[in-house]
CSV table of C-alpha atoms in Angstrom, one decimal:
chain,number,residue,atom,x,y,z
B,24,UNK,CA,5.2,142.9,-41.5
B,25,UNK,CA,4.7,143.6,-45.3
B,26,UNK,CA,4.0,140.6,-47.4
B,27,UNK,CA,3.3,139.2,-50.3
B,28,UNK,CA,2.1,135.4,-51.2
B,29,UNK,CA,2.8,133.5,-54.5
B,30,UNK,CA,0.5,130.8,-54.8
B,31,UNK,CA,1.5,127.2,-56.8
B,32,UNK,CA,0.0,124.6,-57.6
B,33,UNK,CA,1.1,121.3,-55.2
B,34,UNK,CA,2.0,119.5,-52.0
B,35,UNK,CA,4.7,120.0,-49.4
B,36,UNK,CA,5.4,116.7,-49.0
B,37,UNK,CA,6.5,116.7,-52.6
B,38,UNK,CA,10.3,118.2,-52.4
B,39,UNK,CA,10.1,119.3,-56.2
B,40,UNK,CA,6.8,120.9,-55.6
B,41,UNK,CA,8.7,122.8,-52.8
B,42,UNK,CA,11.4,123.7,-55.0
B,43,UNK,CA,9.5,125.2,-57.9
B,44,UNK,CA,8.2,127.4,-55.3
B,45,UNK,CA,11.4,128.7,-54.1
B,46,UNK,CA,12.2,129.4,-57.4
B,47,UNK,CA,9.2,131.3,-58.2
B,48,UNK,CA,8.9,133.8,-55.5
B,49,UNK,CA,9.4,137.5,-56.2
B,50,UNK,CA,11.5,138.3,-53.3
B,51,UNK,CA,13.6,136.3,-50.8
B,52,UNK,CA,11.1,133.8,-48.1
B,53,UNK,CA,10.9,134.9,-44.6
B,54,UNK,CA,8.8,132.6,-43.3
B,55,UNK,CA,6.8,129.5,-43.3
B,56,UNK,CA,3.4,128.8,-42.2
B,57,UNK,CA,2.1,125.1,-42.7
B,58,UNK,CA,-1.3,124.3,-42.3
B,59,UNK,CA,-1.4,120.5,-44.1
B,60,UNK,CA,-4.3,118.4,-42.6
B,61,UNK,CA,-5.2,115.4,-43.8
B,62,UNK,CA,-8.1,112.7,-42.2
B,63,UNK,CA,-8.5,108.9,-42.8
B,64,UNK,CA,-10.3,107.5,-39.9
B,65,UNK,CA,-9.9,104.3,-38.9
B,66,UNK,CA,-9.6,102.5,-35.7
B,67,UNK,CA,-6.3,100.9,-35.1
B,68,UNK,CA,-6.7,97.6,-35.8
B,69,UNK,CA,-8.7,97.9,-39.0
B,70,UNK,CA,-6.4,100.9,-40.3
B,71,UNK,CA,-4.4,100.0,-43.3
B,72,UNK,CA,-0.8,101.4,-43.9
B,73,UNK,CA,-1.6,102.9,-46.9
B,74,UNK,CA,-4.4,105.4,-44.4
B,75,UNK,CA,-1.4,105.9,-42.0
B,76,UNK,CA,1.0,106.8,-45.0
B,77,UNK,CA,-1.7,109.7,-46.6
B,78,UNK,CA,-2.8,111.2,-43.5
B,79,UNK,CA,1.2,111.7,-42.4
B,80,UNK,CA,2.5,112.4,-45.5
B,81,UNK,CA,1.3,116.1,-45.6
B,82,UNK,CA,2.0,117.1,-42.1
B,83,UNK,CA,5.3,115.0,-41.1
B,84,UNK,CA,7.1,115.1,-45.5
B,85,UNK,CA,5.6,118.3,-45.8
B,86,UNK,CA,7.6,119.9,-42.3
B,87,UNK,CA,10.7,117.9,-43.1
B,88,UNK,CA,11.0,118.8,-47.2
B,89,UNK,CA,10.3,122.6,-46.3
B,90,UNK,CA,12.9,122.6,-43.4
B,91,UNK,CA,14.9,121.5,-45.3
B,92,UNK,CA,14.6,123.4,-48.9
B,93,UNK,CA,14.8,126.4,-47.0
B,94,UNK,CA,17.9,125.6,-44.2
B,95,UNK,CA,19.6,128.2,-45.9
B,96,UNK,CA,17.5,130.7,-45.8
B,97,UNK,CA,17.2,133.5,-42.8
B,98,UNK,CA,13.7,132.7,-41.9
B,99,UNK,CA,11.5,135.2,-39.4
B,100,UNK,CA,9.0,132.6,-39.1
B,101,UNK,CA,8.2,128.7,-39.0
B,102,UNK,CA,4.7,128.3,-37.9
B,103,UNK,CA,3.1,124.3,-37.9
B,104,UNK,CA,0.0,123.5,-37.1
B,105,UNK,CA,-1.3,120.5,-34.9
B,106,UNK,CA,-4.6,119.8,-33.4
B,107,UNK,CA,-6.6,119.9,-30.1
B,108,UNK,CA,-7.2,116.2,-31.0
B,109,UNK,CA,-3.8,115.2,-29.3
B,110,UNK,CA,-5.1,116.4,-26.4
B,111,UNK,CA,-8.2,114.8,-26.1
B,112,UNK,CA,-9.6,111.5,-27.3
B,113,UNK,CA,-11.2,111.2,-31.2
B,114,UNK,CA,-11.7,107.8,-31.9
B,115,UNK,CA,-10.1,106.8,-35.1
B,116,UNK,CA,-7.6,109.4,-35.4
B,117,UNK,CA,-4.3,107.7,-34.5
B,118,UNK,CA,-2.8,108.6,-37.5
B,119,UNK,CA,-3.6,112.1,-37.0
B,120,UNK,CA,-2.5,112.3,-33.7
B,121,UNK,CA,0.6,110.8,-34.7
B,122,UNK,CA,1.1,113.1,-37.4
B,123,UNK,CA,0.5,116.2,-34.9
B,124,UNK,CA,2.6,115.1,-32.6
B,125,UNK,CA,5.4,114.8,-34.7
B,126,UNK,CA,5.2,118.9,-35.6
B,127,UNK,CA,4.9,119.5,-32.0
B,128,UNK,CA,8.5,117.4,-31.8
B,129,UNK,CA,9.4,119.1,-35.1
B,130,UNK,CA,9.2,122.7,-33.3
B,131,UNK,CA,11.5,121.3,-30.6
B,132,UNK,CA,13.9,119.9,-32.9
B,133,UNK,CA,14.3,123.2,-35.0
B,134,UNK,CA,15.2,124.9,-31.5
B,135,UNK,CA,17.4,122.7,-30.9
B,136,UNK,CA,19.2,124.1,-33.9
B,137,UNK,CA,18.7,127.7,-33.2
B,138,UNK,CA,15.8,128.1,-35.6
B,139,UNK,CA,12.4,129.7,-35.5
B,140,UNK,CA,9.3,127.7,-35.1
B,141,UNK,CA,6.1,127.5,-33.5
B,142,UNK,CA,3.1,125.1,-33.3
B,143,UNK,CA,-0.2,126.0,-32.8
B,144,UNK,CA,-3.1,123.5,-31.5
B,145,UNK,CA,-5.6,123.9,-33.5
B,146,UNK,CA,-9.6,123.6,-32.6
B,147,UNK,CA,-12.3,123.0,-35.3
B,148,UNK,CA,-12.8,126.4,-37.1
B,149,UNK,CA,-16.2,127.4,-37.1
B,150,UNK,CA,-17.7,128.7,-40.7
B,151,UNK,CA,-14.1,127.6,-42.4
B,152,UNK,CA,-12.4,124.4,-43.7
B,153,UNK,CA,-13.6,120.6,-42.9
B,154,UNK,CA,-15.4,120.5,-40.5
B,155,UNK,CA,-18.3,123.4,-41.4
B,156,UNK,CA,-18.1,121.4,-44.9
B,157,UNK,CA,-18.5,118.2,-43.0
B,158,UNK,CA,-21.9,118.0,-41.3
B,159,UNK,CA,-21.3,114.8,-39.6
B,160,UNK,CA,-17.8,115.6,-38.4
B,161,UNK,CA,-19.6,118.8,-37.2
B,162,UNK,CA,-22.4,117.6,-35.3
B,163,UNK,CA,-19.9,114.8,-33.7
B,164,UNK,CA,-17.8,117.6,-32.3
B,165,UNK,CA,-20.6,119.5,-31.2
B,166,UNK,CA,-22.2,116.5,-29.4
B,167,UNK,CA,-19.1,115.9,-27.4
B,168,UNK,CA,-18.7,119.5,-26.3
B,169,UNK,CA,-15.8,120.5,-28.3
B,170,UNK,CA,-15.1,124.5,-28.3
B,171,UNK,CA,-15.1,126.1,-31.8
B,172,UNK,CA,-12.2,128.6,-33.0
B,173,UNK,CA,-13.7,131.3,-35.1
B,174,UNK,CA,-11.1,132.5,-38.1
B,175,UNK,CA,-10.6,135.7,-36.3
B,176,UNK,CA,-9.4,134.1,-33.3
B,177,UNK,CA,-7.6,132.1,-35.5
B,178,UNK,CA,-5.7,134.4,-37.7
B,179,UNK,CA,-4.6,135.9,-34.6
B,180,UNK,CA,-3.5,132.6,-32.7
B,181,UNK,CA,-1.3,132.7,-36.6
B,182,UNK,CA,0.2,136.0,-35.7
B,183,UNK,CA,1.1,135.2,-32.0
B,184,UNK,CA,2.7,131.8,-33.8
B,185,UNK,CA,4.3,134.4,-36.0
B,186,UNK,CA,6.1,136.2,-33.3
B,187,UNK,CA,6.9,134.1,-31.1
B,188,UNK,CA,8.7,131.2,-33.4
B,189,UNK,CA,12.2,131.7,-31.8
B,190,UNK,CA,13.0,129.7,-28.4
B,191,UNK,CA,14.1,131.5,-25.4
B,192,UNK,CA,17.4,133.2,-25.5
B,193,UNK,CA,16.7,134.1,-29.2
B,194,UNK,CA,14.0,136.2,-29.0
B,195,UNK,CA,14.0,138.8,-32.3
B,196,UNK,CA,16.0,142.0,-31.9
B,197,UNK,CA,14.1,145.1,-32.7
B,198,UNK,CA,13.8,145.1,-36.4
B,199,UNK,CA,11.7,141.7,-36.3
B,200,UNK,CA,15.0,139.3,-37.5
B,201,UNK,CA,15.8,136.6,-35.4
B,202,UNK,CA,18.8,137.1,-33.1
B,203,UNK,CA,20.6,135.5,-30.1
Protein backbone atom coordinates (compact mmCIF):
# COMPACT_ATOMS: atom_id res chain seq x y z
CA UNK A 1 0.00 0.00 0.00
CA UNK A 2 3.02 2.33 0.74
CA UNK A 3 2.64 4.69 3.54
CA UNK A 4 3.86 6.99 5.54
CA UNK A 5 2.39 8.44 9.11
CA UNK A 6 2.96 12.05 10.54
CA UNK A 7 2.28 12.00 13.95
CA UNK A 8 0.74 15.38 15.95
CA UNK A 9 0.20 16.15 18.98
CA UNK A 10 -4.02 16.22 19.83
CA UNK A 11 -7.56 15.01 19.71
CA UNK A 12 -9.96 14.34 16.87
CA UNK A 13 -12.68 15.69 18.41
CA UNK A 14 -10.91 18.91 18.27
CA UNK A 15 -11.58 20.36 14.52
CA UNK A 16 -8.35 22.61 14.67
CA UNK A 17 -6.31 19.78 15.96
CA UNK A 18 -7.62 17.94 12.76
CA UNK A 19 -6.76 20.73 10.69
CA UNK A 20 -3.10 21.36 11.68
CA UNK A 21 -2.81 17.92 10.66
CA UNK A 22 -3.98 18.23 7.22
CA UNK A 23 -1.76 20.90 6.84
CA UNK A 24 1.22 19.07 8.00
CA UNK A 25 1.31 15.96 6.05
CA UNK A 26 3.97 15.35 3.40
CA UNK A 27 1.81 13.98 0.76
CA UNK A 28 -1.97 14.03 0.00
CA UNK A 29 -4.28 11.64 2.97
CA UNK A 30 -5.67 8.49 1.58
CA UNK A 31 -7.16 7.25 4.36
CA UNK A 32 -8.40 7.31 7.82
CA UNK A 33 -8.15 4.83 10.60
CA UNK A 34 -9.76 6.01 14.03
CA UNK A 35 -9.14 4.17 16.97
CA UNK A 36 -10.51 6.83 19.85
CA UNK A 37 -11.61 4.90 23.04
CA UNK A 38 -12.53 6.44 25.97
CA UNK A 39 -14.09 4.76 29.46
CA UNK A 40 -16.12 6.36 32.38
CA UNK A 41 -18.06 3.73 33.98
CA UNK A 42 -20.98 4.45 35.61
CA UNK A 43 -24.36 2.90 35.88
CA UNK A 44 -27.08 4.78 34.36
CA UNK A 45 -28.68 6.36 36.96
CA UNK A 46 -25.65 7.59 38.90
CA UNK A 47 -23.76 8.65 35.52
CA UNK A 48 -23.26 12.37 35.20
CA UNK A 49 -23.45 14.26 31.78
CA UNK A 50 -20.23 15.48 32.03
CA UNK A 51 -19.02 11.12 31.94
CA UNK A 52 -21.41 10.80 28.92
CA UNK A 53 -19.93 14.00 27.16
CA UNK A 54 -15.95 12.60 27.65
CA UNK A 55 -16.44 9.17 26.84
CA UNK A 56 -18.42 10.30 23.37
CA UNK A 57 -16.57 13.12 22.57
CA UNK A 58 -13.58 11.12 21.10
CA UNK A 59 -15.33 8.49 19.21
CA UNK A 60 -18.76 10.35 17.94
CA UNK A 61 -16.61 14.53 17.48
CA UNK A 62 -13.73 12.77 16.59
CA UNK A 63 -15.75 10.64 13.30
CA UNK A 64 -17.73 13.65 12.51
CA UNK A 65 -14.75 16.53 12.60
CA UNK A 66 -12.52 14.01 10.44
CA UNK A 67 -15.40 13.28 7.87
CA UNK A 68 -15.70 16.26 7.55
CA UNK A 69 -12.09 18.00 7.22
CA UNK A 70 -11.45 15.60 4.79
CA UNK A 71 -14.96 15.45 2.48
CA UNK A 72 -12.90 16.71 -0.16
CA UNK A 73 -10.39 14.57 -0.26
CA UNK A 74 -10.33 11.03 -2.40
CA UNK A 75 -10.01 8.83 0.43
CA UNK A 76 -8.96 4.79 -0.07
CA UNK A 77 -9.88 4.18 3.44
CA UNK A 78 -12.21 5.14 6.42
CA UNK A 79 -11.74 2.56 9.12
CA UNK A 80 -13.68 3.25 12.81
CA UNK A 81 -13.42 1.21 15.49
CA UNK A 82 -16.33 0.04 17.90
CA UNK A 83 -16.34 -2.65 20.48
CA UNK A 84 -17.60 -6.29 21.23
CA UNK A 85 -19.22 -4.53 24.28
CA UNK A 86 -22.26 -3.58 22.06
CA UNK A 87 -22.83 -6.87 21.68
CA UNK A 88 -22.75 -8.21 24.90
CA UNK A 89 -23.62 -6.82 28.27
CA UNK A 90 -20.71 -4.67 30.46
CA UNK A 91 -22.30 -3.10 33.19
CA UNK A 92 -21.59 0.54 33.32
CA UNK A 93 -20.76 1.14 29.85
CA UNK A 94 -23.79 2.90 28.40
CA UNK A 95 -21.91 5.63 27.26
CA UNK A 96 -19.60 3.55 25.47
CA UNK A 97 -22.00 1.54 23.88
CA UNK A 98 -23.59 4.56 22.83
CA UNK A 99 -20.57 6.01 21.45
CA UNK A 100 -19.86 2.57 19.41
CA UNK A 101 -22.94 2.41 18.06
CA UNK A 102 -22.93 5.65 16.69
CA UNK A 103 -19.65 4.69 14.34
CA UNK A 104 -21.37 1.62 13.46
CA UNK A 105 -24.30 4.20 12.10
CA UNK A 106 -21.45 6.51 11.06
CA UNK A 107 -20.21 3.66 8.51
CA UNK A 108 -23.76 3.43 7.12
CA UNK A 109 -24.15 7.02 6.76
CA UNK A 110 -20.84 7.60 4.76
CA UNK A 111 -22.29 4.79 2.25
CA UNK A 112 -25.01 6.32 2.01
CA UNK A 113 -22.91 9.07 0.37
CA UNK A 114 -20.81 6.87 -1.69
CA UNK A 115 -17.84 6.96 0.58
CA UNK A 116 -15.43 4.45 2.11
CA UNK A 117 -15.84 3.20 5.53
CA UNK A 118 -15.56 0.37 7.64
CA UNK A 119 -16.05 -0.58 11.41
CA UNK A 120 -14.50 -3.03 13.09
CA UNK A 121 -15.74 -4.68 16.63
CA UNK A 122 -13.23 -4.66 18.61
CA UNK A 123 -12.30 -7.37 21.57
CA UNK A 124 -9.90 -6.58 24.42
CA UNK A 125 -6.37 -6.79 22.97
CA UNK A 126 -4.25 -9.07 24.85
CA UNK A 127 -0.57 -7.66 25.78
CA UNK A 128 -1.66 -4.02 24.23
CA UNK A 129 -3.69 -0.89 25.31
CA UNK A 130 -6.24 -0.73 28.53
CA UNK A 131 -7.09 -3.47 29.42
CA UNK A 132 -3.38 -5.38 29.85
CA UNK A 133 -2.59 -1.95 31.72
CA UNK A 134 -5.72 -2.43 33.74
CA UNK A 135 -5.55 -5.51 35.98
CA UNK A 136 -8.94 -5.16 37.21
CA UNK A 137 -10.63 -4.50 33.88
CA UNK A 138 -8.53 -7.62 32.91
CA UNK A 139 -9.38 -10.07 35.36
CA UNK A 140 -13.23 -8.91 35.01
CA UNK A 141 -13.12 -9.88 31.37
CA UNK A 142 -11.36 -12.90 31.97
CA UNK A 143 -13.87 -13.98 34.74
CA UNK A 144 -16.89 -13.55 32.41
CA UNK A 145 -15.34 -15.51 29.58
CA UNK A 146 -14.56 -12.81 27.19
CA UNK A 147 -12.21 -13.91 24.08
CA UNK A 148 -8.97 -11.92 23.79
CA UNK A 149 -7.68 -10.41 20.24
CA UNK A 150 -3.95 -10.65 20.11
CA UNK A 151 -2.34 -7.48 17.99
CA UNK A 152 -1.64 -9.75 15.20
CA UNK A 153 -5.04 -10.79 14.73
CA UNK A 154 -5.68 -7.33 15.20
CA UNK A 155 -3.59 -5.48 12.71
CA UNK A 156 -5.00 -7.77 10.31
CA UNK A 157 -8.81 -7.38 11.29
CA UNK A 158 -7.24 -3.35 10.37
CA UNK A 159 -6.17 -4.48 6.95
CA UNK A 160 -9.40 -6.41 6.02
CA UNK A 161 -11.17 -2.88 7.43
CA UNK A 162 -8.71 -1.43 5.03
CA UNK A 163 -9.95 -3.08 1.97
CA UNK A 164 -13.07 -3.54 2.37
CA UNK A 165 -14.27 0.33 3.36
CA UNK A 166 -16.39 0.85 0.11
CA UNK A 167 -20.17 -0.52 0.15
CA UNK A 168 -21.35 -2.86 -2.46
CA UNK A 169 -21.48 -1.73 -5.96
CA UNK A 170 -18.30 0.42 -5.22
CA UNK A 171 -15.90 -2.05 -4.65
CA UNK A 172 -12.14 -0.54 -5.64
CA UNK A 173 -11.02 -0.93 -9.31
CA UNK A 174 -7.74 -2.52 -9.74
CA UNK A 175 -5.26 0.03 -8.82
CA UNK A 176 -6.74 0.11 -5.13
CA UNK A 177 -8.93 3.73 -5.70
CA UNK A 178 -12.34 3.61 -4.89
CA UNK A 179 -14.65 3.29 -7.93
CA UNK A 180 -18.33 2.67 -8.85
Amino acid sequence: MGCRETSIRGHAQNPSDIERAILAAPAPIKGVIHLAMQLRDASVLDMTYAQWVEVLAPKVDGAWNLHRALGNETLDFFVLTSSLSTVYYQPGQSNYNAANTFMEAFCQYRHTLGLPASVLKVAPIEGVGFVPENGEARRKLKAQGHWFLDERALLEFLELGIWNSFPVGLERDDDGSGGA
